[in-house]
Coordinates of C-alpha atoms in Angstrom, one line a residue:
Chain A
M769 CA 107.2 46.7 81.0
T770 CA 105.1 48.5 83.5
L771 CA 105.5 49.5 87.0
T772 CA 102.8 47.3 88.5
A773 CA 103.0 44.3 86.3
P774 CA 106.4 42.9 87.0
A775 CA 105.8 42.9 90.8
A776 CA 102.4 41.3 90.4
A777 CA 102.9 38.8 87.7
P778 CA 105.1 36.1 89.3
P779 CA 103.1 35.6 92.5
A780 CA 99.9 35.6 90.5
Q781 CA 100.9 32.4 88.8
E782 CA 102.1 30.7 91.9
R783 CA 99.1 31.5 94.0
R784 CA 96.4 30.2 91.6
A785 CA 97.9 26.8 91.0
P786 CA 97.2 25.1 94.4
S787 CA 93.7 26.6 95.0
R788 CA 90.8 24.2 94.8
R789 CA 88.8 23.7 91.6
P790 CA 85.9 26.1 91.4
V791 CA 82.4 24.7 91.1
R792 CA 81.4 24.6 87.5
P793 CA 77.9 26.2 87.5
L794 CA 79.2 29.1 89.4
R795 CA 81.8 29.7 86.8
I796 CA 79.3 29.6 84.0
L797 CA 77.2 32.1 85.9
L798 CA 80.2 34.3 86.4
H799 CA 81.0 34.2 82.7
A800 CA 77.4 34.9 81.8
F801 CA 77.3 37.9 84.0
L802 CA 80.6 39.3 82.7
T803 CA 79.6 38.7 79.1
L804 CA 76.4 40.6 79.7
V805 CA 78.2 43.5 81.4
A806 CA 80.9 43.6 78.6
L807 CA 78.2 43.6 75.9
G808 CA 76.3 46.3 77.7
W809 CA 79.5 48.4 77.9
L810 CA 80.2 48.0 74.2
L811 CA 76.6 48.6 73.1
P812 CA 76.7 52.4 73.1
L813 CA 79.8 52.4 71.0
A814 CA 78.4 49.9 68.6
L815 CA 75.3 52.0 68.4
A816 CA 77.3 55.1 67.5
V817 CA 79.0 53.3 64.7
Y818 CA 75.8 51.8 63.5
A819 CA 73.9 55.1 63.5
S820 CA 76.7 56.8 61.6
L821 CA 76.3 54.3 58.8
R822 CA 72.6 54.9 58.2
P823 CA 70.8 57.8 56.4
Y824 CA 69.0 60.3 58.5
E825 CA 65.6 59.8 56.9
E826 CA 65.8 56.1 57.7
T827 CA 66.5 56.5 61.4
A828 CA 63.9 59.3 61.5
R829 CA 61.4 56.9 60.2
L830 CA 62.5 53.7 62.0
G831 CA 64.6 54.8 64.9
Y832 CA 68.2 54.0 65.7
F833 CA 67.2 50.6 66.9
S834 CA 65.9 49.0 63.7
L835 CA 67.2 46.9 60.8
P836 CA 69.0 48.9 58.1
E837 CA 67.6 49.4 54.6
H838 CA 70.6 51.3 53.4
L839 CA 74.1 51.6 54.7
T840 CA 76.3 54.4 53.7
L841 CA 79.7 55.9 54.5
G842 CA 78.4 59.2 53.3
Y843 CA 78.4 60.7 56.8
Y844 CA 82.0 60.0 57.3
G845 CA 82.8 61.8 54.0
Q846 CA 80.6 64.7 55.0
A847 CA 82.2 65.0 58.5
W848 CA 85.6 64.7 56.9
S849 CA 85.2 67.3 54.1
Q850 CA 82.2 69.4 54.9
A851 CA 83.0 69.8 58.6
E852 CA 86.7 70.1 57.8
L853 CA 87.7 67.5 60.4
P854 CA 91.3 67.3 59.0
R855 CA 91.9 70.9 59.9
Y856 CA 90.7 70.2 63.5
Y857 CA 92.9 67.1 63.7
L858 CA 95.8 69.3 62.7
N859 CA 94.9 71.8 65.4
T860 CA 94.8 69.0 68.0
L861 CA 98.2 67.9 66.8
I862 CA 99.6 71.4 67.1
I863 CA 98.5 71.5 70.6
V864 CA 98.9 68.0 71.9
V865 CA 102.4 67.1 70.6
P866 CA 104.2 70.0 72.1
G867 CA 102.0 69.7 75.1
V868 CA 103.0 66.1 75.9
L869 CA 106.7 66.7 75.1
I870 CA 107.0 69.8 77.2
T871 CA 105.1 68.4 80.1
L872 CA 107.2 65.2 80.2
F873 CA 110.4 67.1 79.8
M874 CA 109.6 69.6 82.6
A875 CA 108.1 67.0 84.8
S876 CA 111.0 64.6 84.5
F877 CA 113.6 67.2 85.4
T878 CA 111.6 68.4 88.3
A879 CA 111.0 64.9 89.5
F880 CA 114.7 64.2 89.1
A881 CA 115.6 67.2 91.2
I882 CA 113.0 66.3 93.9
A883 CA 113.7 62.5 94.0
R884 CA 117.5 62.3 93.4
L885 CA 119.0 65.5 94.7
R886 CA 118.8 67.2 98.1
I887 CA 116.9 70.2 97.2
P888 CA 115.6 72.2 100.2
G889 CA 111.8 72.2 100.4
R890 CA 111.5 69.4 97.9
K891 CA 108.7 67.7 99.8
A892 CA 106.7 70.9 99.9
L893 CA 107.3 71.4 96.2
L894 CA 106.0 68.0 95.4
I895 CA 102.9 68.5 97.5
V896 CA 102.1 71.8 95.8
F897 CA 102.6 70.4 92.3
T898 CA 100.5 67.3 93.0
A899 CA 97.7 69.2 94.6
G900 CA 97.6 71.6 91.7
N901 CA 96.7 68.7 89.4
L902 CA 93.8 67.8 91.5
L903 CA 92.0 71.1 91.5
P904 CA 88.8 71.3 89.4
P905 CA 89.7 73.5 86.4
Q906 CA 86.8 75.8 87.1
V907 CA 88.4 76.9 90.3
L908 CA 91.0 78.9 88.4
I909 CA 89.4 79.4 85.1
T910 CA 88.0 82.9 85.7
P911 CA 91.3 84.7 86.5
L912 CA 93.0 82.6 84.0
Y913 CA 90.6 83.8 81.3
T914 CA 91.3 87.4 82.3
L915 CA 95.1 86.8 82.5
Y916 CA 95.1 85.3 79.0
T917 CA 93.4 88.3 77.5
L918 CA 95.9 90.6 79.2
V919 CA 99.2 88.8 78.3
P920 CA 100.4 90.2 75.0
L921 CA 102.0 88.0 72.4
P922 CA 103.6 89.0 69.1
A923 CA 101.4 88.6 66.0
W924 CA 103.5 85.8 64.6
L925 CA 102.7 83.7 67.6
S926 CA 99.0 84.6 67.9
D927 CA 96.5 86.3 65.6
S928 CA 94.8 87.8 68.6
Q929 CA 98.1 89.2 69.9
S930 CA 97.3 87.9 73.3
L931 CA 97.6 84.5 75.0
Y932 CA 93.8 84.2 74.7
D933 CA 92.8 82.4 71.5
S934 CA 96.3 81.1 70.8
Y935 CA 97.7 77.6 70.4
L936 CA 100.4 78.6 72.8
G937 CA 97.9 79.5 75.5
L938 CA 96.3 76.0 75.2
I939 CA 99.6 74.3 75.3
L940 CA 100.7 76.2 78.4
I941 CA 97.6 75.4 80.4
H942 CA 97.8 71.7 79.5
V943 CA 101.5 71.7 80.6
A944 CA 100.7 73.6 83.8
F945 CA 97.7 71.4 84.7
Q946 CA 99.2 67.9 83.8
F947 CA 102.6 68.7 85.1
G948 CA 101.8 67.9 88.7
F949 CA 100.5 64.4 88.0
C950 CA 103.6 63.6 85.9
V951 CA 106.0 64.9 88.6
F952 CA 104.3 62.9 91.2
V953 CA 104.4 59.6 89.2
M954 CA 108.0 60.1 88.0
A955 CA 109.4 61.1 91.4
N956 CA 107.9 57.9 92.8
F957 CA 109.5 55.9 90.1
M958 CA 112.9 57.6 90.3
R959 CA 113.0 56.9 94.1
T960 CA 113.0 53.2 93.3
I961 CA 116.1 53.4 91.1
P962 CA 119.0 52.2 93.3
E963 CA 121.5 55.0 94.4
E964 CA 124.4 52.8 93.4
I965 CA 123.7 53.4 89.7
T966 CA 124.4 57.1 90.0
E967 CA 127.0 56.9 92.7
A968 CA 129.8 55.9 90.3
A969 CA 129.0 58.8 88.1
L970 CA 128.9 61.1 91.1
V971 CA 132.5 60.0 92.0
D972 CA 133.5 60.8 88.5
G973 CA 132.1 64.3 89.0
A974 CA 129.2 64.0 86.5
S975 CA 127.2 67.2 86.3
V976 CA 123.5 67.4 87.4
W977 CA 122.4 67.6 83.7
K978 CA 124.4 64.5 82.8
R979 CA 123.0 62.6 85.7
Y980 CA 119.5 63.6 84.7
W981 CA 119.7 63.2 80.9
R982 CA 122.2 60.4 80.5
L983 CA 121.7 58.3 83.6
T984 CA 118.2 58.7 85.0
L985 CA 116.0 59.4 82.0
P986 CA 117.0 56.3 80.0
L987 CA 115.9 54.2 83.0
C988 CA 112.5 55.9 83.0
R989 CA 111.5 54.7 79.6
P990 CA 108.6 52.5 80.8
V991 CA 107.1 55.4 82.9
L992 CA 107.6 57.8 80.0
A993 CA 105.8 55.5 77.7
A994 CA 102.9 55.1 80.1
L995 CA 102.7 58.8 80.8
S996 CA 102.9 59.9 77.2
T997 CA 100.0 57.5 76.3
L998 CA 97.9 58.8 79.1
Q999 CA 98.8 62.5 78.5
F1000 CA 98.0 62.2 74.9
T1001 CA 94.6 60.8 75.7
W1002 CA 93.9 63.5 78.3
M1003 CA 95.0 66.4 76.2
Y1004 CA 93.3 65.1 73.2
N1005 CA 90.0 64.7 75.0
D1006 CA 90.1 68.2 76.4
F1007 CA 86.9 70.1 75.9
L1008 CA 86.8 72.8 78.5
W1009 CA 90.1 74.6 78.1
A1010 CA 89.5 75.1 74.4
L1011 CA 86.0 76.2 75.0
V1012 CA 86.9 78.9 77.4
L1013 CA 90.4 80.0 76.1
M1014 CA 89.6 80.0 72.4
S1015 CA 87.2 82.1 70.4
S1016 CA 88.0 81.4 66.7
G1017 CA 86.1 78.3 65.6
D1018 CA 88.8 77.3 63.1
K1019 CA 91.5 77.0 65.7
L1020 CA 89.6 74.6 67.9
P1021 CA 91.0 71.1 68.7
V1022 CA 88.9 68.3 67.2
T1023 CA 87.1 67.3 70.5
S1024 CA 85.7 70.7 71.0
A1025 CA 85.1 71.2 67.3
L1026 CA 82.6 68.4 67.4
N1027 CA 80.1 70.8 68.7
N1028 CA 80.2 72.6 65.4
L1029 CA 78.6 69.6 63.8
R1030 CA 75.5 70.5 65.7
G1031 CA 73.2 72.7 63.7
Q1032 CA 71.5 75.7 65.2
F1033 CA 68.0 74.6 64.5
F1034 CA 68.3 71.0 63.3
T1035 CA 70.9 68.5 64.3
D1036 CA 71.6 65.5 62.2
Y1037 CA 72.5 63.0 64.8
N1038 CA 73.8 60.5 62.3
L1039 CA 76.3 63.0 61.1
L1040 CA 77.2 63.8 64.7
A1041 CA 77.6 60.0 65.4
A1042 CA 80.0 59.8 62.4
G1043 CA 81.9 62.8 63.9
S1044 CA 82.0 61.2 67.3
V1045 CA 83.4 58.0 65.9
L1046 CA 86.0 59.9 64.0
V1047 CA 87.0 61.9 67.1
A1048 CA 87.1 58.8 69.3
L1049 CA 89.1 56.8 66.8
P1050 CA 92.6 58.1 67.6
T1051 CA 92.3 57.4 71.3
L1052 CA 90.7 54.1 70.7
I1053 CA 93.6 53.1 68.3
V1054 CA 96.2 54.3 70.8
F1055 CA 94.4 52.3 73.5
Q1056 CA 94.4 49.2 71.4
L1057 CA 98.0 49.5 70.4
L1058 CA 99.4 50.6 73.7
H1059 CA 97.1 48.8 75.9
K1060 CA 99.7 48.0 78.5
Q1061 CA 101.1 51.5 78.7
F1062 CA 97.7 53.0 79.0
V1063 CA 96.6 50.8 81.9
A1064 CA 99.9 51.2 83.5
G1065 CA 99.6 55.0 83.2
L1066 CA 96.1 54.9 84.8
T1067 CA 97.3 52.9 87.8
L1068 CA 100.7 54.6 88.2
G1069 CA 99.3 57.6 89.9
A1070 CA 96.8 55.7 91.9
T1071 CA 98.7 52.9 93.4
K1072 CA 102.3 53.1 94.1
G1073 CA 103.9 50.4 92.0
Chain B
M207 CA 124.8 72.9 104.1
A208 CA 128.4 73.5 103.2
V209 CA 128.9 69.9 102.3
K210 CA 125.8 69.9 100.0
T211 CA 126.7 73.0 98.1
R212 CA 130.2 71.8 97.4
R213 CA 128.7 69.0 95.4
Y214 CA 127.2 71.3 92.8
S215 CA 129.2 73.3 90.4
A216 CA 128.1 76.8 89.3
R217 CA 126.7 75.2 86.1
D218 CA 124.7 72.7 88.1
V219 CA 123.1 75.4 90.2
T220 CA 122.2 77.4 87.1
I221 CA 120.6 74.4 85.5
L222 CA 118.7 73.6 88.6
V223 CA 117.5 77.1 89.1
I224 CA 116.3 77.3 85.4
G225 CA 114.7 73.9 85.5
L226 CA 112.9 74.2 88.8
G227 CA 112.3 77.9 88.3
M228 CA 110.4 77.3 85.1
A229 CA 108.3 74.6 86.7
I230 CA 107.5 76.9 89.7
V231 CA 106.7 79.9 87.5
V232 CA 104.3 77.9 85.3
N233 CA 102.7 76.2 88.2
V234 CA 102.2 79.3 90.3
G235 CA 101.5 81.6 87.3
L236 CA 98.8 79.4 85.7
I237 CA 97.5 77.3 88.5
W238 CA 97.9 78.6 92.1
G239 CA 98.1 82.2 91.2
P240 CA 94.7 82.2 89.4
T241 CA 93.3 80.0 92.2
L242 CA 94.1 82.6 94.8
A243 CA 92.9 85.3 92.5
S244 CA 89.6 83.5 92.4
V245 CA 89.3 83.9 96.1
G246 CA 90.1 87.6 95.9
L247 CA 87.8 88.2 92.9
S248 CA 84.9 86.4 94.7
A249 CA 84.7 89.4 97.0
T250 CA 84.3 91.9 94.2
G251 CA 81.6 92.9 91.8
W252 CA 83.9 93.0 88.8
N253 CA 82.4 92.6 85.3
G254 CA 85.8 92.0 83.6
I255 CA 86.2 95.5 82.2
G256 CA 85.5 98.4 84.6
P257 CA 87.1 99.2 88.0
I258 CA 87.2 96.4 90.5
E259 CA 84.9 97.2 93.4
W260 CA 84.9 95.5 96.7
V261 CA 81.6 94.0 97.8
G262 CA 82.6 91.6 100.6
G263 CA 80.4 88.6 101.0
Q264 CA 77.7 90.0 98.8
N265 CA 78.3 87.5 96.0
Y266 CA 77.9 84.6 98.4
H267 CA 74.7 86.0 99.8
D268 CA 73.3 86.5 96.3
L269 CA 74.3 83.0 95.3
A270 CA 72.5 81.5 98.2
A271 CA 69.5 83.8 98.2
E272 CA 68.8 85.0 94.7
Y273 CA 70.2 82.6 92.2
P274 CA 68.0 79.6 91.8
P275 CA 70.4 77.7 89.5
F276 CA 72.9 77.6 92.3
W277 CA 70.9 75.3 94.5
S278 CA 69.9 73.0 91.6
A279 CA 73.6 72.8 90.8
V280 CA 74.5 72.0 94.4
R281 CA 71.8 69.3 94.4
N282 CA 73.0 67.9 91.0
N283 CA 76.7 67.8 92.1
L284 CA 75.7 66.0 95.3
L285 CA 73.6 63.5 93.3
W286 CA 76.5 63.1 90.9
L287 CA 78.8 62.4 93.8
G288 CA 76.3 60.0 95.4
F289 CA 75.7 58.1 92.2
L290 CA 79.4 57.7 91.3
G291 CA 80.3 56.9 94.9
L292 CA 77.4 54.6 95.9
I293 CA 76.7 52.9 92.6
A294 CA 79.4 53.3 89.9
T295 CA 82.4 52.9 92.2
P296 CA 81.2 49.8 94.1
F297 CA 80.2 48.3 90.8
G298 CA 83.7 48.9 89.5
L299 CA 85.1 47.3 92.6
F300 CA 82.7 44.3 92.2
C301 CA 83.9 43.8 88.6
A302 CA 87.5 44.1 89.6
V303 CA 87.0 41.4 92.3
L304 CA 85.3 39.1 89.7
L305 CA 88.1 39.7 87.2
D306 CA 90.9 39.2 89.7
R307 CA 90.4 35.4 89.6
R308 CA 92.2 33.9 86.7
L309 CA 89.3 33.7 84.2
R310 CA 89.4 32.7 80.6
L311 CA 88.5 35.8 78.5
S312 CA 89.4 38.0 81.4
R313 CA 91.3 40.3 79.1
V314 CA 88.4 40.7 76.8
Y315 CA 86.0 41.6 79.6
Q316 CA 88.5 44.1 81.0
S317 CA 89.0 45.8 77.6
A318 CA 85.3 46.2 77.1
L319 CA 84.9 47.7 80.5
Y320 CA 87.6 50.3 80.3
M321 CA 87.2 51.1 76.6
P322 CA 85.0 54.1 77.5
V323 CA 87.7 55.5 79.7
V324 CA 89.7 56.6 76.6
L325 CA 86.7 58.5 75.2
S326 CA 86.2 62.2 76.0
L327 CA 83.2 63.0 78.1
A328 CA 82.1 65.2 75.3
V329 CA 81.9 62.2 73.0
V330 CA 80.1 60.3 75.7
G331 CA 77.6 63.1 75.8
F332 CA 76.9 62.8 72.1
I333 CA 76.6 59.0 72.3
A334 CA 74.2 59.4 75.1
Q335 CA 71.9 61.4 72.8
L336 CA 71.7 58.4 70.5
V337 CA 70.6 56.2 73.3
Y338 CA 68.2 58.7 75.1
S339 CA 66.7 60.6 72.2
S340 CA 63.0 60.8 72.7
D341 CA 61.9 60.4 69.1
Y342 CA 64.1 57.6 67.9
G343 CA 66.6 56.8 70.7
V344 CA 67.3 53.2 71.5
L345 CA 65.9 53.3 75.0
N346 CA 62.4 54.3 73.9
A347 CA 62.6 52.0 71.0
V348 CA 63.3 49.0 73.2
T349 CA 61.1 49.8 76.1
G350 CA 58.2 51.2 74.0
L351 CA 58.1 54.3 76.2
T352 CA 57.9 57.9 74.9
V353 CA 59.9 59.6 77.7
D354 CA 61.9 62.6 76.8
W355 CA 64.9 61.4 78.8
L356 CA 67.2 64.4 78.1
G357 CA 64.6 67.1 77.9
D358 CA 62.6 66.4 81.0
S359 CA 64.4 68.3 83.8
S360 CA 63.2 66.0 86.5
I361 CA 64.9 62.9 85.0
N362 CA 67.6 64.0 82.7
I363 CA 70.3 64.3 85.5
W364 CA 69.8 60.6 86.3
V365 CA 70.3 59.3 82.7
V366 CA 73.3 61.6 82.2
M367 CA 74.8 60.2 85.4
V368 CA 74.4 56.7 84.1
A369 CA 76.3 57.8 81.0
A370 CA 79.0 59.3 83.2
G371 CA 79.0 56.2 85.3
W372 CA 79.6 54.1 82.2
R373 CA 83.0 55.7 82.0
H374 CA 83.7 55.9 85.7
V375 CA 83.2 52.1 86.3
G376 CA 86.1 51.2 84.0
Y377 CA 88.4 53.7 85.6
V378 CA 87.7 52.5 89.1
M379 CA 88.0 48.8 88.0
V380 CA 91.5 49.3 86.6
I381 CA 92.7 50.9 89.8
Y382 CA 91.2 48.2 92.0
L383 CA 92.5 45.5 89.8
A384 CA 96.0 46.8 90.2
G385 CA 95.4 47.1 94.0
L386 CA 94.1 43.6 94.2
K387 CA 97.1 42.2 92.4
A388 CA 99.3 43.7 95.0
V389 CA 97.5 42.0 97.9
D390 CA 99.7 39.3 99.4
P391 CA 98.2 36.0 98.4
A392 CA 99.3 34.5 101.7
L393 CA 96.7 36.6 103.4
K394 CA 93.9 34.9 101.4
E395 CA 95.3 31.5 101.9
A396 CA 95.5 32.1 105.7
A397 CA 91.9 33.2 105.6
A398 CA 90.9 30.1 103.7
I399 CA 92.7 27.8 106.2
D400 CA 90.9 29.6 109.0
G401 CA 87.7 28.5 107.3
A402 CA 86.6 31.9 105.9
D403 CA 84.4 31.7 102.8
E404 CA 85.2 33.9 99.9
R405 CA 82.9 36.7 101.0
Q406 CA 84.3 36.8 104.5
A407 CA 87.8 36.6 103.2
F408 CA 87.2 39.6 101.0
F409 CA 85.5 41.8 103.5
R410 CA 87.5 40.9 106.6
V411 CA 91.0 40.3 105.1
V412 CA 91.4 41.7 101.6
F413 CA 89.3 44.8 101.7
P414 CA 91.0 46.3 104.8
T415 CA 94.4 46.0 103.1
L416 CA 93.1 48.0 100.2
R417 CA 92.7 51.1 102.3
P418 CA 95.2 53.2 100.4
V419 CA 93.5 52.3 97.2
N420 CA 90.2 53.1 98.7
V421 CA 91.3 56.6 99.7
I422 CA 92.5 57.2 96.2
V423 CA 89.4 55.9 94.5
L424 CA 87.3 58.1 96.9
V425 CA 89.3 61.2 95.9
I426 CA 89.1 60.4 92.2
T427 CA 85.3 59.9 92.6
V428 CA 84.9 63.2 94.4
I429 CA 87.1 65.1 92.0
E430 CA 85.4 63.6 89.0
A431 CA 82.0 64.6 90.4
L432 CA 83.2 68.1 91.0
R433 CA 84.8 68.4 87.6
A434 CA 81.9 67.0 85.7
F435 CA 81.2 69.4 82.9
D436 CA 81.9 68.2 79.4
I437 CA 79.1 65.7 79.2
V438 CA 76.3 68.0 80.3
Y439 CA 77.7 70.9 78.2
A440 CA 77.8 68.7 75.1
I441 CA 74.2 67.7 75.7
N442 CA 72.5 71.0 76.4
K443 CA 75.1 73.4 77.7
G444 CA 74.1 72.4 81.3
R445 CA 70.7 73.9 81.3
N446 CA 67.2 72.7 82.0
G447 CA 67.9 70.3 84.8
L448 CA 71.5 69.6 84.0
E449 CA 73.0 72.6 86.0
L450 CA 76.3 71.9 87.7
L451 CA 78.6 74.2 89.7
S452 CA 81.3 73.9 87.0
V453 CA 78.8 74.9 84.4
L454 CA 77.7 78.0 86.4
V455 CA 81.3 79.2 86.7
T456 CA 81.8 78.8 83.0
E457 CA 78.5 80.4 82.1
N458 CA 79.4 83.5 84.2
I459 CA 82.6 84.3 82.4
V460 CA 82.0 83.0 78.8
G461 CA 79.3 84.7 76.9
E462 CA 77.5 88.0 77.2
A463 CA 77.0 88.5 80.9
S464 CA 80.5 88.7 82.2
R465 CA 80.0 88.4 86.0
I466 CA 83.6 87.6 87.1
G467 CA 83.1 88.3 90.8
F468 CA 80.0 86.2 90.9
G469 CA 81.5 83.3 88.9
S470 CA 84.5 83.4 91.2
A471 CA 82.3 82.9 94.3
I472 CA 81.0 79.7 92.8
A473 CA 84.5 78.7 92.0
V474 CA 85.6 79.3 95.6
I475 CA 82.8 77.0 96.8
L476 CA 84.1 74.3 94.5
L477 CA 87.6 75.0 95.8
V478 CA 86.7 74.6 99.4
I479 CA 85.0 71.3 98.8
S480 CA 87.8 69.9 96.7
L481 CA 90.6 71.1 99.0
G482 CA 89.2 69.0 101.8
F483 CA 89.6 65.9 99.7
I484 CA 92.9 66.9 98.2
V485 CA 94.4 67.2 101.6
T486 CA 93.0 63.8 102.6
Y487 CA 94.6 62.3 99.5
L488 CA 98.0 63.9 99.9
S489 CA 98.2 63.0 103.6
Q490 CA 97.5 59.4 102.6
M491 CA 100.1 59.6 99.8
F492 CA 102.8 61.1 101.8
R493 CA 102.2 59.2 105.0
E494 CA 104.6 56.4 104.4
E495 CA 107.4 58.7 103.5
R496 CA 109.0 59.4 106.8

């Protein structure tokens, strides 16, 4: 399924069997410690859910850490309708879906060219792309901001008639920024595909496109799954790009829109907690459903399979 | 050369040029071009509208001499790096080592630990407010203190770092777990036969083989420390004790006072620090390949 798992799983089973039995009390201590840490790690999340279920006046009187007198789903309703969360979810969707698809498409082709063909300067290309992904965004944000205000776009693509404050602008920067990471990971993976698989096709005179689209890409399914999970999470969680490259509040993606739930003079933190839970929900669901892919994605770039 | 070109038809070449060309244009146009432009702009006094006027090293001088937030930001970034590097990262490694044994419930512990990794740092910032709020936050409720954790500029950076570390630990743990699984079990057995106890076996045998993973974790830690932004911005826009270099760059371009040249100078300082680590990372990554 994943890049790291198949290599690691079989020896893991063999190696543990013959080792000596651990001392019992130590084991209990270990479990106690890990349980404590795990609970400590889940506590803030549980607290957010709990706070979102209680009326403001009650927490104002008793604090977040108190027994509930009333529980209500009202804040979810309020965040959903009053704060127009559905609209922001939609904005996120408009940005993230094309963002992930374009990134993976461009990155897989580039990785294919770098890993499977003899392109001059391919190593340099790979280094430049990978390094670009590691830069802190603020390093390039100032000129990017200016550039975005200067690039004209037709009105049907952007109300502002420039790249600034447009969905396209956000999609582009996500693609540009995440592209390097995906190329790096996919090129590493494609190198592990045996040459023999494409050799036959090469003799038959298969075109570059065919070798990429029909032969290489289908073999990359596990990496593509891992990367799309990870890219979804990263693009979804973006806060900075939208903050700097957008100005209309109603176009913001949902993560950045969360700030709108904060009042100017008074902030209802229970409402904010409900908003936070709703914003965190999609990534948490993806994480639960595609656990393996997610973890594989995280380790793909970091350790070479 | 002649042999190579014969293998590609005209159509192949077109597709390659379009495919790679697109990638290069996007990467240079939106990433490296602006990065270089930052370096250029940092030597100007541009305000974003008027003519671009050359001021040489003036911005850097002003930064160091006349802009107090700069030094608090440098200090905070260093603290952030120190906290992640000396506390959060080793704790993540420690958890990975514990979880690497075949434990019952190991999956459950792992999930709990890296659950925060999927959250955005902005959301972590909001959750932090529920914990640290001075009036009715959990921390004060449990300890009976009345500390203004997020408002007091001498302590807020510490509690925010704990929140950031909450997320960082899980990330590091996942990477180390993968690294530990790849360690040849024969190594550990050999160490055990030679009479090494578990601690010795780890520090003398296992840990040295993790060197590539260590480099990567180090770079991730540094990069995360330099990129830190969302969490403090979500809490108080990075003011009053929560200044970070990334916040100062953003502050100088977004908002009323558009000081592009000045903001760029801060960006260049970030760039110089991060490039050092990026180069380390890449040379580690590309070493094995011929």
